[in-house]
XYZ file of C-alpha atoms in Angstrom:
741
model
C 257.382 60.794 22.426
C 256.307 63.866 22.922
C 256.117 67.109 20.794
C 257.515 70.001 22.752
C 258.005 73.968 22.408
C 258.990 74.600 18.979
C 258.386 70.997 17.286
C 260.609 69.703 19.170
C 260.561 66.379 20.596
C 260.629 65.682 24.782
C 262.277 62.527 25.419
C 260.596 60.626 28.840
C 263.153 58.813 31.568
C 262.295 55.071 31.765
C 263.585 53.360 35.627
C 262.409 50.118 33.435
C 264.671 47.542 33.199
C 263.374 45.796 29.453
C 266.424 47.204 28.341
C 268.637 46.614 30.701
C 268.758 49.948 33.823
C 268.524 49.652 36.400
C 266.801 48.380 39.662
C 266.389 51.013 41.968
C 263.751 48.813 44.066
C 264.473 48.900 47.801
C 266.500 46.328 49.391
C 265.588 44.872 53.068
C 268.027 45.821 54.475
C 267.387 48.979 52.866
C 263.846 49.508 54.988
C 263.298 51.135 58.208
C 261.744 50.038 61.162
C 259.869 52.130 62.454
C 257.486 51.322 66.433
C 253.895 51.213 65.953
C 251.838 50.592 68.969
C 249.477 48.616 69.866
C 245.918 49.107 68.098
C 243.020 49.537 71.599
C 240.921 47.169 70.638
C 239.477 44.464 73.273
C 242.240 41.529 73.423
C 239.878 39.467 71.150
C 241.630 41.295 67.870
C 244.745 39.088 66.715
C 247.573 40.535 66.624
C 250.329 41.445 65.011
C 253.213 38.578 63.768
C 256.422 39.562 64.475
C 259.652 38.771 62.698
C 263.362 38.337 65.029
C 264.300 40.203 61.798
C 262.264 43.566 63.125
C 262.690 43.050 66.989
C 266.762 43.366 66.324
C 266.981 46.116 64.242
C 263.709 47.586 66.549
C 266.349 50.988 67.916
C 268.065 51.248 71.450
C 267.618 54.216 72.023
C 264.122 54.216 71.430
C 261.739 55.901 74.882
C 259.965 52.343 76.613
C 256.534 55.275 78.049
C 255.038 54.347 74.800
C 254.290 50.559 75.388
C 253.427 51.014 78.513
C 251.045 53.955 77.800
C 249.549 50.770 75.334
C 249.733 48.769 78.360
C 247.445 51.327 80.429
C 245.089 51.579 77.484
C 244.815 47.633 77.495
C 244.503 48.250 81.279
C 242.212 50.548 81.388
C 239.862 48.643 78.959
C 239.953 45.706 81.293
C 238.549 48.483 83.910
C 235.067 48.195 84.696
C 234.060 51.758 82.956
C 232.247 50.262 80.218
C 230.112 48.775 82.619
C 229.110 52.341 83.911
C 228.714 53.463 80.530
C 226.200 50.165 79.660
C 224.526 50.922 82.801
C 223.722 54.745 81.694
C 223.277 53.350 78.337
C 220.356 51.439 79.489
C 218.778 54.289 81.782
C 219.582 56.361 78.761
C 217.220 53.958 76.717
C 215.070 54.199 79.793
C 214.543 57.941 79.818
C 213.894 58.549 75.969
C 211.731 55.648 75.764
C 209.821 57.662 79.045
C 209.698 60.658 77.001
C 208.256 60.209 73.492
C 205.518 57.801 76.323
C 205.103 61.275 77.676
C 205.491 63.378 73.678
C 203.274 60.760 72.734
C 200.458 61.171 75.469
C 200.537 64.649 75.496
C 199.436 64.014 71.943
C 196.759 62.103 72.039
C 194.679 63.943 75.635
C 195.694 67.150 73.024
C 193.496 65.329 70.994
C 191.182 64.534 73.333
C 190.696 68.114 74.132
C 190.252 69.283 70.827
C 187.946 66.196 70.001
C 185.339 67.484 72.816
C 186.744 70.833 73.143
C 185.977 71.116 69.363
C 181.653 69.709 70.150
C 181.355 73.725 71.899
C 180.664 75.918 70.425
C 183.456 78.257 68.301
C 184.687 80.703 72.135
C 182.685 84.318 69.375
C 179.574 83.000 70.556
C 180.138 82.095 73.888
C 178.318 84.236 76.253
C 176.725 83.258 79.804
C 172.814 82.492 79.569
C 170.252 84.848 81.114
C 169.349 84.038 84.697
C 165.488 82.021 84.603
C 163.223 85.265 85.478
C 162.180 85.899 89.399
C 159.030 87.204 90.027
C 158.678 88.371 93.173
C 155.400 89.069 94.525
C 154.870 92.291 97.260
C 152.965 92.946 99.576
C 150.668 96.508 100.067
C 153.479 98.369 101.892
C 156.369 97.047 99.012
C 157.242 95.168 101.270
C 158.458 91.554 100.194
C 156.163 88.448 100.735
C 157.218 85.918 98.389
C 159.741 84.963 94.921
C 157.903 82.961 92.180
C 160.166 81.695 89.403
C 162.319 79.361 88.914
C 164.949 80.070 91.057
C 162.744 81.008 93.946
C 164.775 84.409 94.726
C 165.803 87.997 93.129
C 169.564 88.403 91.728
C 172.216 90.355 94.499
C 175.226 91.651 93.851
C 178.496 90.669 95.569
C 179.235 94.161 97.162
C 176.153 94.057 98.911
C 176.237 90.974 101.104
C 178.401 90.937 103.959
C 181.686 89.671 104.086
C 181.151 86.674 105.785
C 178.750 85.354 102.811
C 181.640 84.700 99.938
C 183.759 83.352 102.092
C 182.331 80.801 103.418
C 181.640 79.761 100.003
C 185.535 80.108 99.156
C 186.253 78.809 102.714
C 184.636 75.096 101.853
C 185.056 75.044 98.332
C 187.582 76.813 96.260
C 190.465 78.447 98.986
C 192.640 78.976 96.323
C 190.094 80.610 94.292
C 191.490 84.341 94.124
C 194.889 82.790 92.626
C 194.449 79.973 89.851
C 193.869 80.526 86.481
C 190.157 78.554 86.600
C 191.804 74.861 87.401
C 193.428 74.083 90.246
C 195.837 71.987 89.758
C 197.568 71.533 93.577
C 193.631 71.054 94.223
C 192.981 68.641 91.862
C 196.287 66.087 92.858
C 195.174 66.935 96.590
C 191.958 65.089 95.597
C 193.317 62.151 93.522
C 195.677 61.168 96.680
C 192.938 61.378 98.342
C 190.099 59.518 96.439
C 193.265 56.514 95.949
C 193.817 56.751 99.849
C 190.104 55.849 100.613
C 189.883 53.592 97.279
C 187.051 55.845 96.532
C 185.749 59.301 94.967
C 185.577 61.303 97.850
C 186.621 63.798 96.939
C 186.244 66.449 93.963
C 188.779 68.513 92.442
C 186.312 70.945 91.039
C 187.474 73.973 91.530
C 183.767 77.431 91.552
C 184.380 77.983 88.706
C 184.284 74.879 87.333
C 181.050 74.439 89.375
C 179.749 77.634 87.418
C 180.695 76.246 84.152
C 179.199 73.246 84.212
C 175.827 74.574 85.466
C 176.115 77.034 83.254
C 176.762 75.221 80.370
C 176.764 71.459 80.583
C 174.394 68.703 81.463
C 175.063 67.458 85.494
C 176.205 63.910 83.186
C 179.512 62.487 84.777
C 181.849 61.671 82.020
C 185.287 61.912 80.914
C 183.903 63.861 78.071
C 182.398 66.559 80.350
C 184.720 67.108 82.475
C 186.782 67.932 79.930
C 184.554 70.765 78.361
C 184.359 71.819 82.247
C 187.842 71.894 82.081
C 187.203 74.559 78.423
C 184.911 76.197 79.434
C 186.991 77.543 83.248
C 189.829 79.018 81.583
C 187.216 80.842 78.537
C 185.047 82.542 82.138
C 188.608 83.466 83.345
C 189.898 84.298 80.702
C 186.656 86.621 80.253
C 185.191 87.325 83.571
C 186.848 88.762 86.522
C 186.494 87.520 89.672
C 184.207 88.847 91.932
C 182.059 89.024 88.680
C 182.601 84.603 88.513
C 181.525 84.609 92.374
C 179.098 86.992 91.673
C 176.839 85.248 88.323
C 178.029 81.548 91.310
C 176.472 82.656 94.314
C 173.446 84.416 91.936
C 173.357 79.911 90.106
C 174.057 78.284 92.498
C 171.559 75.549 93.567
C 170.523 75.101 97.367
C 168.144 72.618 97.723
C 164.531 72.910 98.554
C 163.552 74.682 95.123
C 166.260 78.404 95.590
C 168.923 78.242 93.260
C 170.891 81.484 94.608
C 172.109 83.527 97.461
C 169.177 85.304 97.777
C 166.161 82.449 97.247
C 168.036 80.000 99.992
C 167.870 82.704 101.941
C 165.104 83.570 102.026
C 163.756 79.708 101.118
C 165.319 78.704 105.050
C 165.319 81.613 106.955
C 162.829 84.012 105.750
C 164.900 86.564 105.024
C 167.592 88.542 102.846
C 170.846 87.169 101.605
C 171.799 91.001 103.208
C 170.498 90.032 106.799
C 172.170 86.270 107.011
C 174.779 86.270 109.771
C 177.701 84.437 109.703
C 175.982 80.965 111.312
C 174.007 80.904 108.596
C 175.850 82.123 105.642
C 178.281 78.617 106.285
C 175.461 76.784 106.981
C 174.075 78.103 103.279
C 177.502 77.192 101.541
C 177.687 73.864 103.744
C 174.538 73.241 101.257
C 176.045 72.767 97.553
C 178.041 69.607 98.514
C 174.399 67.895 99.239
C 171.775 70.447 99.099
C 168.835 67.874 99.592
C 170.378 66.047 102.556
C 172.511 68.623 103.691
C 168.988 70.782 104.313
C 168.149 72.324 108.333
C 164.561 72.083 107.168
C 165.289 68.074 106.784
C 167.964 67.101 108.128
C 169.321 69.800 111.152
C 171.557 67.158 113.109
C 174.061 66.780 109.869
C 173.173 70.855 108.421
C 174.768 72.164 111.806
C 178.140 69.436 111.541
C 178.589 70.745 107.731
C 177.836 74.570 109.324
C 180.644 73.348 111.909
C 183.222 72.490 109.096
C 182.780 75.859 106.822
C 183.263 77.661 110.240
C 186.743 76.173 111.127
C 187.690 76.099 107.523
C 186.633 80.087 108.012
C 189.217 80.185 110.540
C 192.087 78.603 109.142
C 192.005 80.618 106.233
C 192.018 84.130 108.442
C 188.484 85.127 107.462
C 187.017 85.270 110.512
C 189.127 84.500 114.506
C 189.236 81.338 116.494
C 186.744 83.104 118.642
C 184.064 83.974 116.089
C 184.723 79.996 115.264
C 183.962 78.585 118.610
C 180.658 81.124 119.227
C 178.759 80.766 116.145
C 179.312 76.828 116.286
C 178.112 76.466 120.609
C 175.352 78.823 119.012
C 173.797 77.258 115.489
C 171.324 78.866 112.875
C 167.899 78.091 113.221
C 165.428 77.733 110.276
C 162.653 79.240 109.926
C 159.457 77.423 108.684
C 157.540 79.900 108.255
C 159.413 80.516 104.040
C 158.870 76.569 104.078
C 154.984 76.853 105.191
C 153.922 80.343 105.846
C 151.036 80.647 104.117
C 151.597 83.879 102.246
C 152.929 81.366 99.746
C 148.745 80.523 98.930
C 148.424 83.825 98.261
C 151.962 83.493 95.548
C 150.836 80.322 93.833
C 146.747 81.968 93.905
C 149.527 85.410 91.819
C 150.890 83.116 89.557
C 147.648 80.530 87.894
C 146.487 84.242 87.301
C 149.364 86.617 86.191
C 149.812 84.641 82.203
C 146.495 85.884 81.451
C 147.694 89.423 83.051
C 151.063 89.299 81.131
C 151.469 86.306 78.762
C 154.719 84.482 78.673
C 157.419 85.771 81.587
C 160.688 86.837 79.703
C 161.966 89.110 82.462
C 162.607 89.631 86.468
C 159.321 90.937 87.770
C 157.962 92.589 90.236
C 153.908 92.276 91.142
C 152.184 94.741 93.599
C 149.339 93.034 95.138
C 146.814 94.210 98.537
C 147.675 91.956 100.796
C 148.590 93.756 104.598
C 151.012 91.259 105.580
C 150.160 92.322 108.973
C 146.686 90.486 108.195
C 147.904 87.351 106.600
C 150.072 86.767 109.285
C 147.205 87.711 112.660
C 144.853 85.365 109.898
C 147.693 82.556 109.908
C 147.662 82.813 113.414
C 144.761 82.952 113.833
C 143.963 79.595 112.286
C 146.425 77.958 114.000
C 146.507 78.446 117.014
C 142.201 77.689 117.321
C 143.220 74.521 115.699
C 146.321 73.459 117.314
C 143.788 73.933 120.469
C 140.515 72.960 119.789
C 140.588 70.648 116.585
C 141.421 67.377 118.217
C 138.944 68.080 120.505
C 135.869 68.482 117.157
C 138.303 65.931 115.167
C 138.378 68.509 112.935
C 142.508 69.490 110.402
C 141.892 72.299 108.605
C 140.487 75.983 106.989
C 140.551 79.054 105.321
C 140.578 82.213 105.513
C 140.282 85.468 103.570
C 140.114 89.377 104.292
C 138.262 91.412 101.459
C 137.694 95.184 101.715
C 134.826 97.004 100.867
C 135.769 97.313 97.270
C 136.759 93.766 96.688
C 141.149 94.066 97.651
C 142.026 90.638 98.919
C 143.627 91.121 102.386
C 145.199 88.344 103.604
C 144.747 84.813 102.654
C 145.421 81.071 103.828
C 144.990 78.478 101.956
C 145.471 75.973 104.666
C 147.170 75.599 107.959
C 150.281 74.255 106.619
C 151.775 74.960 103.002
C 154.649 72.762 104.081
C 152.003 69.912 104.664
C 149.410 70.727 101.672
C 149.413 73.459 98.791
C 146.046 72.902 98.054
C 144.130 76.268 98.674
C 141.327 75.555 100.171
C 140.451 79.436 100.608
C 140.384 79.899 96.693
C 139.855 76.144 94.659
C 138.138 73.762 97.557
C 134.122 73.661 96.691
C 132.534 73.263 100.238
C 128.613 73.506 101.386
C 128.513 76.512 102.626
C 124.724 75.514 105.155
C 123.609 78.073 106.550
C 125.375 81.130 105.561
C 123.693 80.734 101.282
C 120.392 81.580 104.102
C 121.362 85.169 103.000
C 120.479 85.475 99.553
C 117.206 83.137 100.710
C 115.989 86.081 102.554
C 118.080 88.777 100.291
C 115.421 87.043 97.813
C 112.372 87.415 100.050
C 112.464 90.811 100.922
C 113.308 91.965 97.624
C 110.031 90.381 96.851
C 108.249 92.503 99.222
C 108.843 91.207 102.937
C 110.236 92.930 105.911
C 112.449 91.697 109.074
C 109.093 92.360 110.521
C 107.355 89.363 108.435
C 106.153 86.432 111.203
C 106.547 83.237 109.382
C 106.195 79.802 111.219
C 108.379 77.283 112.525
C 107.168 73.818 112.587
C 108.007 70.553 110.481
C 107.987 71.020 106.599
C 108.026 68.246 104.427
C 109.116 68.643 100.288
C 109.111 65.611 98.632
C 109.640 63.111 101.786
C 112.252 65.484 102.279
C 112.272 66.445 106.242
C 114.276 69.221 107.003
C 115.016 69.757 110.412
C 116.142 73.252 113.135
C 119.576 72.498 114.294
C 118.058 71.978 117.760
C 115.070 70.054 116.671
C 111.793 72.305 118.331
C 110.061 74.391 117.114
C 108.577 77.926 117.690
C 105.842 78.581 115.377
C 105.324 82.396 114.749
C 108.468 84.049 114.178
C 109.705 86.834 112.123
C 111.975 87.005 109.465
C 114.800 88.703 111.878
C 114.668 85.940 114.226
C 114.411 83.516 111.932
C 117.397 84.565 110.275
C 119.758 85.612 113.210
C 118.457 81.713 115.156
C 118.921 79.991 111.388
C 116.017 77.996 112.001
C 115.625 75.457 108.309
C 112.008 75.349 108.426
C 111.789 78.708 108.716
C 113.849 78.995 105.502
C 112.886 76.403 103.491
C 109.335 77.872 103.141
C 110.830 81.230 102.426
C 112.199 79.260 98.706
C 109.331 77.650 98.436
C 107.366 81.390 98.099
C 110.459 82.626 95.566
C 111.286 79.921 94.240
C 114.366 78.235 94.254
C 115.308 79.364 91.108
C 115.139 83.118 92.521
C 117.520 82.286 95.190
C 120.380 80.986 92.815
C 119.652 84.351 90.747
C 120.468 86.930 93.987
C 123.467 84.932 94.728
C 125.075 84.963 91.084
C 123.695 88.106 91.065
C 126.232 89.141 94.214
C 128.620 87.099 93.010
C 128.559 83.095 93.478
C 130.353 81.657 90.560
C 129.597 78.076 91.732
C 127.092 75.859 89.829
C 124.423 75.956 92.208
C 121.279 73.620 92.361
C 117.907 74.962 91.660
C 115.898 71.809 94.275
C 114.297 73.466 97.916
C 117.446 72.283 99.800
C 119.711 75.065 98.364
C 117.291 77.226 100.997
C 120.280 74.845 103.401
C 123.674 75.651 101.305
C 123.859 72.193 99.752
C 125.193 73.995 96.526
C 129.025 73.539 97.269
C 130.788 77.092 96.678
C 134.388 79.164 97.499
C 135.048 80.293 100.551
C 136.799 83.197 98.527
C 133.700 83.675 96.377
C 130.956 83.745 99.925
C 133.012 86.281 101.648
C 133.318 88.562 98.179
C 128.406 87.750 97.842
C 128.963 89.158 101.089
C 130.763 92.425 100.417
C 127.774 94.135 98.661
C 126.211 93.948 102.633
C 128.549 95.888 104.061
C 129.804 98.753 100.304
C 126.044 99.562 100.577
C 125.219 96.922 98.041
C 128.365 97.684 95.158
C 128.860 94.539 93.728
C 132.786 93.715 93.703
C 135.099 91.240 91.893
C 137.314 90.027 94.149
C 141.149 91.134 93.536
C 144.633 90.232 94.578
C 146.405 91.900 92.269
C 147.150 96.097 91.971
C 149.831 96.168 89.490
C 152.663 94.134 87.820
C 156.504 96.166 86.237
C 159.861 94.813 85.449
C 162.488 95.380 87.495
C 163.257 98.572 85.804
C 159.749 99.744 86.893
C 158.401 99.156 83.044
C 154.499 99.099 84.040
C 153.582 95.295 82.273
C 149.852 95.890 83.918
C 147.564 98.648 86.573
C 144.219 97.470 87.601
C 141.563 100.372 87.278
C 138.378 100.137 89.223
C 135.993 97.233 87.508
C 132.149 98.730 88.603
C 129.612 96.062 88.567
C 127.117 98.032 89.403
C 124.611 98.075 92.025
C 124.079 94.895 92.890
C 121.725 95.371 95.815
C 119.786 98.438 97.284
C 119.988 100.675 99.399
C 115.894 99.563 101.664
C 117.714 96.505 101.243
C 121.009 96.052 102.731
C 119.308 98.419 105.576
C 117.129 95.205 106.042
C 119.879 92.685 106.064
C 122.534 94.228 108.352
C 119.798 95.139 110.753
C 118.743 90.721 110.751
C 122.268 89.582 110.449
C 123.456 92.127 113.131
C 121.432 90.713 115.510
C 122.539 87.629 114.245
C 125.252 88.756 116.642
C 123.727 89.540 119.797
C 121.018 86.812 120.207
C 121.366 84.864 117.246
C 124.153 82.278 116.567
C 126.941 83.964 116.110
C 126.058 86.352 119.886
C 130.157 85.319 120.395
C 131.033 87.860 118.018
C 133.303 90.274 119.468
C 134.647 93.189 118.199
C 135.019 96.253 120.688
C 134.089 99.710 119.246
C 132.283 98.337 115.834
C 129.181 97.110 114.666
C 129.014 94.250 112.855
C 126.779 92.040 111.014
C 127.235 88.283 109.623
C 125.375 84.968 109.272
C 127.003 81.401 110.913
C 127.108 77.522 108.059
C 127.212 74.362 109.654
C 126.818 71.528 106.468
C 125.554 68.360 106.891
C 125.976 65.909 109.457
C 128.713 68.833 110.602
C 131.442 68.171 107.853
C 131.757 72.479 107.134
C 131.149 75.462 110.080
C 131.355 78.315 108.608
C 130.763 81.876 109.535
C 131.068 85.146 107.524
C 130.844 88.015 109.315
C 131.266 92.095 108.244
C 131.335 95.613 108.706
C 131.737 98.599 107.822
C 135.146 97.966 106.350
C 136.165 94.671 106.567
C 134.371 90.898 105.305
C 135.668 88.487 106.901
C 134.716 84.685 105.492
C 136.149 81.276 107.539
C 135.515 78.031 107.032
C 136.650 74.312 109.081
C 136.282 71.117 107.740
C 138.141 68.020 106.959
C 139.677 68.215 103.395
C 138.347 64.343 102.648
C 134.807 65.161 104.729
C 135.160 63.897 107.005
C 132.744 65.175 110.187
C 133.519 66.693 113.419
C 132.679 66.363 116.559
C 129.496 68.890 116.178
C 132.005 71.028 114.872
C 129.079 74.505 114.677
C 130.116 77.999 112.588
C 129.132 79.728 116.250
C 132.036 77.829 117.985
C 135.615 78.061 115.984
C 134.765 80.024 113.082
C 133.034 82.672 114.800
C 136.636 82.535 117.203
C 138.731 82.640 114.239
C 137.139 86.001 113.016
C 136.978 87.228 116.228
C 141.010 87.757 116.410
C 141.322 88.173 112.883
C 138.842 91.734 112.334
C 140.817 92.744 115.730
C 143.567 93.140 113.953
C 142.060 94.437 110.556
C 140.276 97.239 112.459
C 144.064 98.116 115.234
C 144.238 101.867 114.405
C 141.071 102.742 112.358
C 138.563 104.753 113.250
C 134.379 103.254 113.467
C 132.589 102.884 110.670
C 128.823 101.947 111.497
C 127.186 99.393 109.193
C 125.994 100.968 105.369
C 122.095 102.402 105.320
C 119.274 103.134 108.689
C 119.492 99.692 109.373
C 118.746 100.491 113.507
C 115.121 101.387 111.672
C 114.554 97.626 111.896
C 116.891 96.439 114.385
C 114.165 95.729 116.665
C 111.223 92.611 116.070
C 108.123 94.053 115.850
C 103.809 92.586 115.135
C 103.785 89.797 112.660
C 102.645 90.801 109.695
C 98.108 89.697 108.991
C 97.959 87.411 106.221
C 102.161 87.046 105.742
C 101.327 83.421 108.669
C 101.770 79.796 107.431
C 100.361 77.576 110.108
C 100.455 74.396 108.678
C 102.864 72.225 108.025
C 104.042 72.694 104.258
C 103.873 70.259 101.439
C 105.649 71.461 97.957
C 104.477 70.388 94.665
C 105.056 67.857 92.827
C 107.712 68.246 89.569
C 104.944 68.919 87.205
C 102.499 70.547 88.983
C 101.285 73.384 88.634
C 102.779 76.428 90.918
C 100.531 76.934 94.043
C 99.760 80.021 94.954
C 101.745 80.763 98.808
C 100.946 83.056 101.294
C 99.397 85.508 98.262
C 102.958 85.192 96.258
C 103.767 82.370 93.386
C 106.672 80.414 94.053
C 108.220 80.041 89.555
C 108.212 76.693 88.039
C 111.354 76.521 86.789
C 111.801 74.563 90.804
C 113.227 71.411 89.083
C 116.026 71.089 91.151
C 118.599 71.914 88.356
C 121.721 72.832 87.816
C 121.911 77.169 87.356
C 125.463 78.524 86.126
C 126.126 82.288 85.500
C 124.992 83.567 81.708
C 127.268 83.057 79.052
C 129.133 86.948 80.128
C 126.785 87.864 82.223
C 127.826 86.896 84.923
C 129.460 88.945 87.275
C 132.466 86.660 88.716
C 132.487 84.579 85.266
C 135.822 85.915 83.972
C 137.504 85.726 87.464
C 136.662 82.522 88.677
C 136.674 80.679 84.925
């Protein structure tokens, strides 16, 4: 019992029967019957049991459609629909699995890319490395002669090139260059399909940007990591440079074979012209080299290069860069590579300049222009003369090599040819090779005699001579008896030269040669009279210059100025005056005697109309070397012919082919210049006179034995140092010591 409001008790109703209450539960007959639809379950589900009373109690007015719906749903459950749902489920699972695998694949690829990208420098520190310095070597008139350096050519601007030059490269290497973002997806897929079809790597998918990235930043390794880094760097290049800038960088960096990096180097190397002058055919050939520079080089495999160029021209026509008619015309007239650029003699000069460069400017860190003393037309004339004469007569005399040097009266090198074919041999026979000068060395013997008081009219006997068992003979193997020094030099009589060397002393002859410019070690022995000590063509030519300029010593030089491309001068040659090395009267006497050589002597085949010339021939023992040193009042030229292995020629003498080459070279050197005479009053000694009394040796000459006291011959003592020792220029005092170190 509960308390109500006001404290009054509240009585709760009770329905229990414990105290005799009524039973309020419903009887079975009072329960209504409700029809329940059958559950939508598979037939396997258990069916509810239905009592008969329940069926009778079912209302009769209930609609009959409801069981039909139940039946329809059951029938639908038996239709093939569940099977279709099962197939969609399998396909869906495959899609899910595929998407999951793709996501994980992307994650793995991203990780791999990130791994290799992390090994690259940070992008904010990346920069295009500077191009290796190029060294342009130019002639005295400013025309370009050659390029040296790691690239082999100067950089060029894209706008300065003919349009067909970059178009050829784009057509064959990257036709979608201006539309992709650094990676050509279409080209890559095409390359994959082609490679799979051909069962091998036959086609690449790298863009020009990728190739540039590889050349600038990476090694040439063909690995997956390198390709990934290449792609990353390509995107960086595309983000930081315009398409034209990328194309210009590529044109100036790509390797075209034969040591040529960049389009300018390739144009010079293969066609001996600047890149701005390339024709359509030449541009197509060079563009085709990128695939295989060495194998397709036109100088090495012209047939393969031409076939590749046809593909390039066809690609250019397909892309509308040129018309079909232009392509057909270009294919019908393929480019012809120039051998001049590869084998040209100017390369000997360029190599020599590079050898000297370090002494002038040290380490090269920027592009340089070296202004030389070379006269380009004269250089070409010297090269042509040497090649033509050897090509026509070399086999007859069994001679294969030669060298030519031309100097002006100040010692400037105007032309220098170091060999017959630079492409076959880069050995510089004009600067480096030392050969016996033969009778051309007699100029120093006779000058020594003149400086000891003799004259061109002094008489000596041409007769047999014996020196410690050595019996030198004349070229003709006959003897003339009494002759003047002028006749003896003009006719190159060996016996007289040996007698004069004995009178003045071999050491005097050596010192005379060194004073005039010979820097090679010389043997101070009697045979020095016949040029048995080896010298170079350059120093012999330089030693003859004092006869042409009036007696002043010179130092042969080839570099006038060195400057950077922006005009900063690093070196400028200042005149060097070694001073007078021969007195004027002796210069005049020597010119008179050596002029006679060109008139009646061994060099009488010399031809230089309008000019007075002088010189001396030389032939070494067994005809191994043939020389001619000749000069006018403007130029001095030296020519040497022989074989690199020292093999004797077939009686080649200095008065034959060397004089012929000299004639052609000096004709070009003097073209258009007013004639000048030889220095000194040489004509006063132009005609032989009577013999000088008391100066004639009428007996065969016998030299002193080593260690014996010197004997007086013809009133003049021989020097006590005639022991055959090697004499070198004194330290710091030799005229060419600094130059020929």
